[in-house]
CSV table of C-alpha atoms in Angstrom, one decimal:
chain,number,residue,atom,x,y,z
A,1363,MET,CA,-4.5,0.9,-14.5
A,1364,SER,CA,-2.5,0.3,-11.3
A,1365,TYR,CA,-0.3,2.6,-9.2
A,1366,THR,CA,3.2,1.1,-9.3
A,1367,ARG,CA,6.4,1.5,-7.3
A,1368,GLU,CA,9.6,-0.4,-7.7
A,1369,ILE,CA,11.5,-1.3,-4.5
A,1370,GLN,CA,15.0,-2.7,-4.5
A,1371,ILE,CA,15.6,-5.4,-1.9
A,1372,GLU,CA,18.3,-4.2,0.5
A,1373,PHE,CA,20.4,-5.9,3.1
A,1374,ASN,CA,18.2,-4.6,5.9
A,1375,HIS,CA,15.2,-6.3,4.4
A,1376,CYS,CA,16.8,-9.8,4.5
A,1377,ASP,CA,17.0,-12.5,7.2
A,1378,PRO,CA,20.0,-14.8,7.7
A,1379,ALA,CA,18.8,-17.1,5.0
A,1380,GLY,CA,19.2,-14.2,2.5
A,1381,ILE,CA,15.5,-13.7,1.7
A,1382,VAL,CA,13.1,-10.9,2.6
A,1383,PHE,CA,12.1,-11.3,6.3
A,1384,TYR,CA,8.3,-11.2,6.0
A,1385,PRO,CA,7.6,-8.2,8.3
A,1386,ARG,CA,9.7,-6.1,5.9
A,1387,TYR,CA,7.1,-6.7,3.2
A,1388,PHE,CA,4.6,-5.0,5.4
A,1389,GLU,CA,6.9,-1.9,5.6
A,1390,MET,CA,7.3,-2.0,1.8
A,1391,THR,CA,3.5,-2.3,1.2
A,1392,ASN,CA,2.9,0.6,3.6
A,1393,SER,CA,5.5,2.6,1.7
A,1394,VAL,CA,3.5,1.9,-1.5
A,1395,VAL,CA,0.3,3.0,0.2
A,1396,GLU,CA,1.9,6.2,1.6
A,1397,ASN,CA,3.3,7.1,-1.9
A,1398,PHE,CA,-0.1,6.4,-3.5
A,1399,PHE,CA,-1.9,8.8,-1.1
A,1400,ASN,CA,0.8,11.5,-1.8
A,1401,ASP,CA,0.9,11.0,-5.6
A,1402,VAL,CA,-2.7,10.1,-6.5
A,1403,VAL,CA,-5.0,11.1,-3.6
A,1404,GLY,CA,-3.2,14.4,-3.0
A,1405,ARG,CA,-2.8,14.0,0.8
A,1406,SER,CA,0.6,13.1,2.2
A,1407,PHE,CA,0.9,11.1,5.4
A,1408,ALA,CA,2.9,14.0,6.8
A,1409,SER,CA,0.0,16.4,6.3
A,1410,MET,CA,-2.5,13.9,7.8
A,1411,HIS,CA,-0.4,13.0,10.8
A,1412,ASN,CA,1.3,16.3,11.7
A,1413,GLY,CA,-1.4,18.2,13.5
A,1414,ALA,CA,-4.4,17.4,11.2
A,1415,ASN,CA,-5.7,14.7,13.6
A,1416,ASN,CA,-6.6,12.4,10.7
A,1417,GLY,CA,-5.2,9.5,8.8
A,1418,VAL,CA,-5.8,6.1,7.2
A,1419,PRO,CA,-5.0,3.3,9.6
A,1420,THR,CA,-5.0,-0.3,8.4
A,1421,VAL,CA,-7.9,-2.2,9.8
A,1422,ALA,CA,-7.5,-5.5,7.9
A,1423,LEU,CA,-4.5,-7.1,6.3
A,1424,ALA,CA,-3.9,-10.5,4.6
A,1425,ALA,CA,-0.8,-11.6,2.8
A,1426,GLU,CA,0.3,-14.5,0.7
A,1427,PHE,CA,4.1,-14.9,0.3
A,1428,VAL,CA,4.3,-16.8,-3.1
A,1429,ALA,CA,8.0,-16.8,-3.8
A,1430,PRO,CA,11.1,-15.4,-2.0
A,1431,SER,CA,12.8,-12.2,-2.9
A,1432,ARG,CA,16.6,-11.8,-2.3
A,1433,LEU,CA,19.1,-9.1,-1.8
A,1434,GLY,CA,19.4,-7.0,-5.0
A,1435,ASP,CA,16.1,-8.0,-6.5
A,1436,LYS,CA,13.9,-5.2,-7.8
A,1437,VAL,CA,10.3,-5.9,-7.0
A,1438,LEU,CA,7.6,-4.0,-8.8
A,1439,PHE,CA,4.6,-3.4,-6.5
A,1440,SER,CA,1.3,-2.6,-8.0
A,1441,LEU,CA,-1.7,-1.2,-6.1
A,1442,ARG,CA,-5.3,-1.2,-7.2
A,1443,ILE,CA,-8.6,-0.2,-5.5
A,1444,GLU,CA,-10.9,-3.1,-5.0
A,1445,LYS,CA,-13.7,-1.3,-3.2
A,1446,LEU,CA,-14.4,2.2,-2.0
A,1447,GLY,CA,-16.8,2.6,0.9
A,1448,ARG,CA,-18.1,5.6,2.9
A,1449,SER,CA,-15.1,5.7,5.1
A,1450,SER,CA,-13.0,2.7,3.9
A,1451,VAL,CA,-11.0,1.6,0.9
A,1452,SER,CA,-10.0,-2.0,0.1
A,1453,LEU,CA,-6.7,-2.3,-1.8
A,1454,LYS,CA,-4.9,-5.2,-3.5
A,1455,ILE,CA,-1.1,-5.0,-3.8
A,1456,GLU,CA,1.0,-7.4,-5.7
A,1457,GLY,CA,4.8,-7.6,-5.9
A,1458,HIS,CA,6.4,-9.1,-9.0
A,1459,MET,CA,9.9,-9.6,-10.2
A,1460,GLY,CA,9.6,-9.9,-13.9
A,1461,ALA,CA,6.7,-12.3,-14.5
A,1462,GLU,CA,7.1,-14.0,-11.2
A,1463,LEU,CA,4.6,-13.1,-8.4
A,1464,ARG,CA,6.4,-12.7,-5.1
A,1465,LEU,CA,3.6,-11.6,-2.8
A,1466,ARG,CA,-0.1,-10.6,-2.8
A,1467,VAL,CA,-1.6,-8.4,-0.1
A,1468,ALA,CA,-5.2,-7.4,0.6
A,1469,LEU,CA,-5.7,-4.5,3.0
A,1470,THR,CA,-8.5,-2.2,4.1
A,1471,LEU,CA,-7.9,1.3,5.3
A,1472,VAL,CA,-10.3,3.6,7.1
A,1473,TRP,CA,-10.4,7.4,7.0
A,1474,ILE,CA,-10.4,8.8,10.5
A,1475,ASP,CA,-10.9,12.3,11.7
A,1476,GLY,CA,-10.5,13.1,15.3
A,1477,MET,CA,-9.6,9.4,16.0
A,1478,LYS,CA,-13.1,8.2,14.7
A,1479,SER,CA,-14.0,6.9,11.3
A,1480,ALA,CA,-15.6,9.5,9.1
A,1481,ALA,CA,-16.7,9.9,5.5
A,1482,TRP,CA,-13.9,10.6,3.0
A,1483,PRO,CA,-13.4,14.3,2.4
A,1484,ASP,CA,-15.0,15.2,-0.9
A,1485,ALA,CA,-11.7,16.0,-2.7
A,1486,MET,CA,-10.1,12.7,-1.5
A,1487,ARG,CA,-13.2,10.7,-2.4
A,1488,ALA,CA,-13.3,12.3,-5.9
A,1489,ARG,CA,-9.6,11.3,-6.5
A,1490,LEU,CA,-10.2,7.7,-5.2
A,1491,VAL,CA,-13.3,7.3,-7.4
A,1492,ALA,CA,-11.5,8.7,-10.5
A,1493,TYR,CA,-8.6,6.4,-9.9
A,1494,GLN,CA,-10.9,3.4,-9.4
A,1495,GLU,CA,-12.7,4.2,-12.6
A,1496,ASP,CA,-9.5,4.6,-14.5
A,1497,ALA,CA,-8.4,1.2,-13.2
A,1498,ALA,CA,-11.6,-0.5,-14.4
């Protein structure tokens, strides 16, 4: 099981050649992560960042741009947990249009509390573990 989110490619995502300008993919993948935390983990980015003094910054990121996406395309992004650590989580995100792979992203996030890495709060860890097991 993967967490999925469809994103339609808009004019603001494209470069003069009419394809997605690669930094826009990072914005899209961050949106997928943000929605995953809200929908699955039960902690919105707003609740983490507005006064709670915690969050999940990206500490590693690698991307492969396999095929171009163009204005009007609807790309289905899927996220799955690869590894859950004491304070980190490694994710894989793929973007497909139909059967065609458009991009593949591997990223690692770290839970921080008070601007230092910390163990996942019990409730968040339980949801991440349950989701990881559901995906297996």
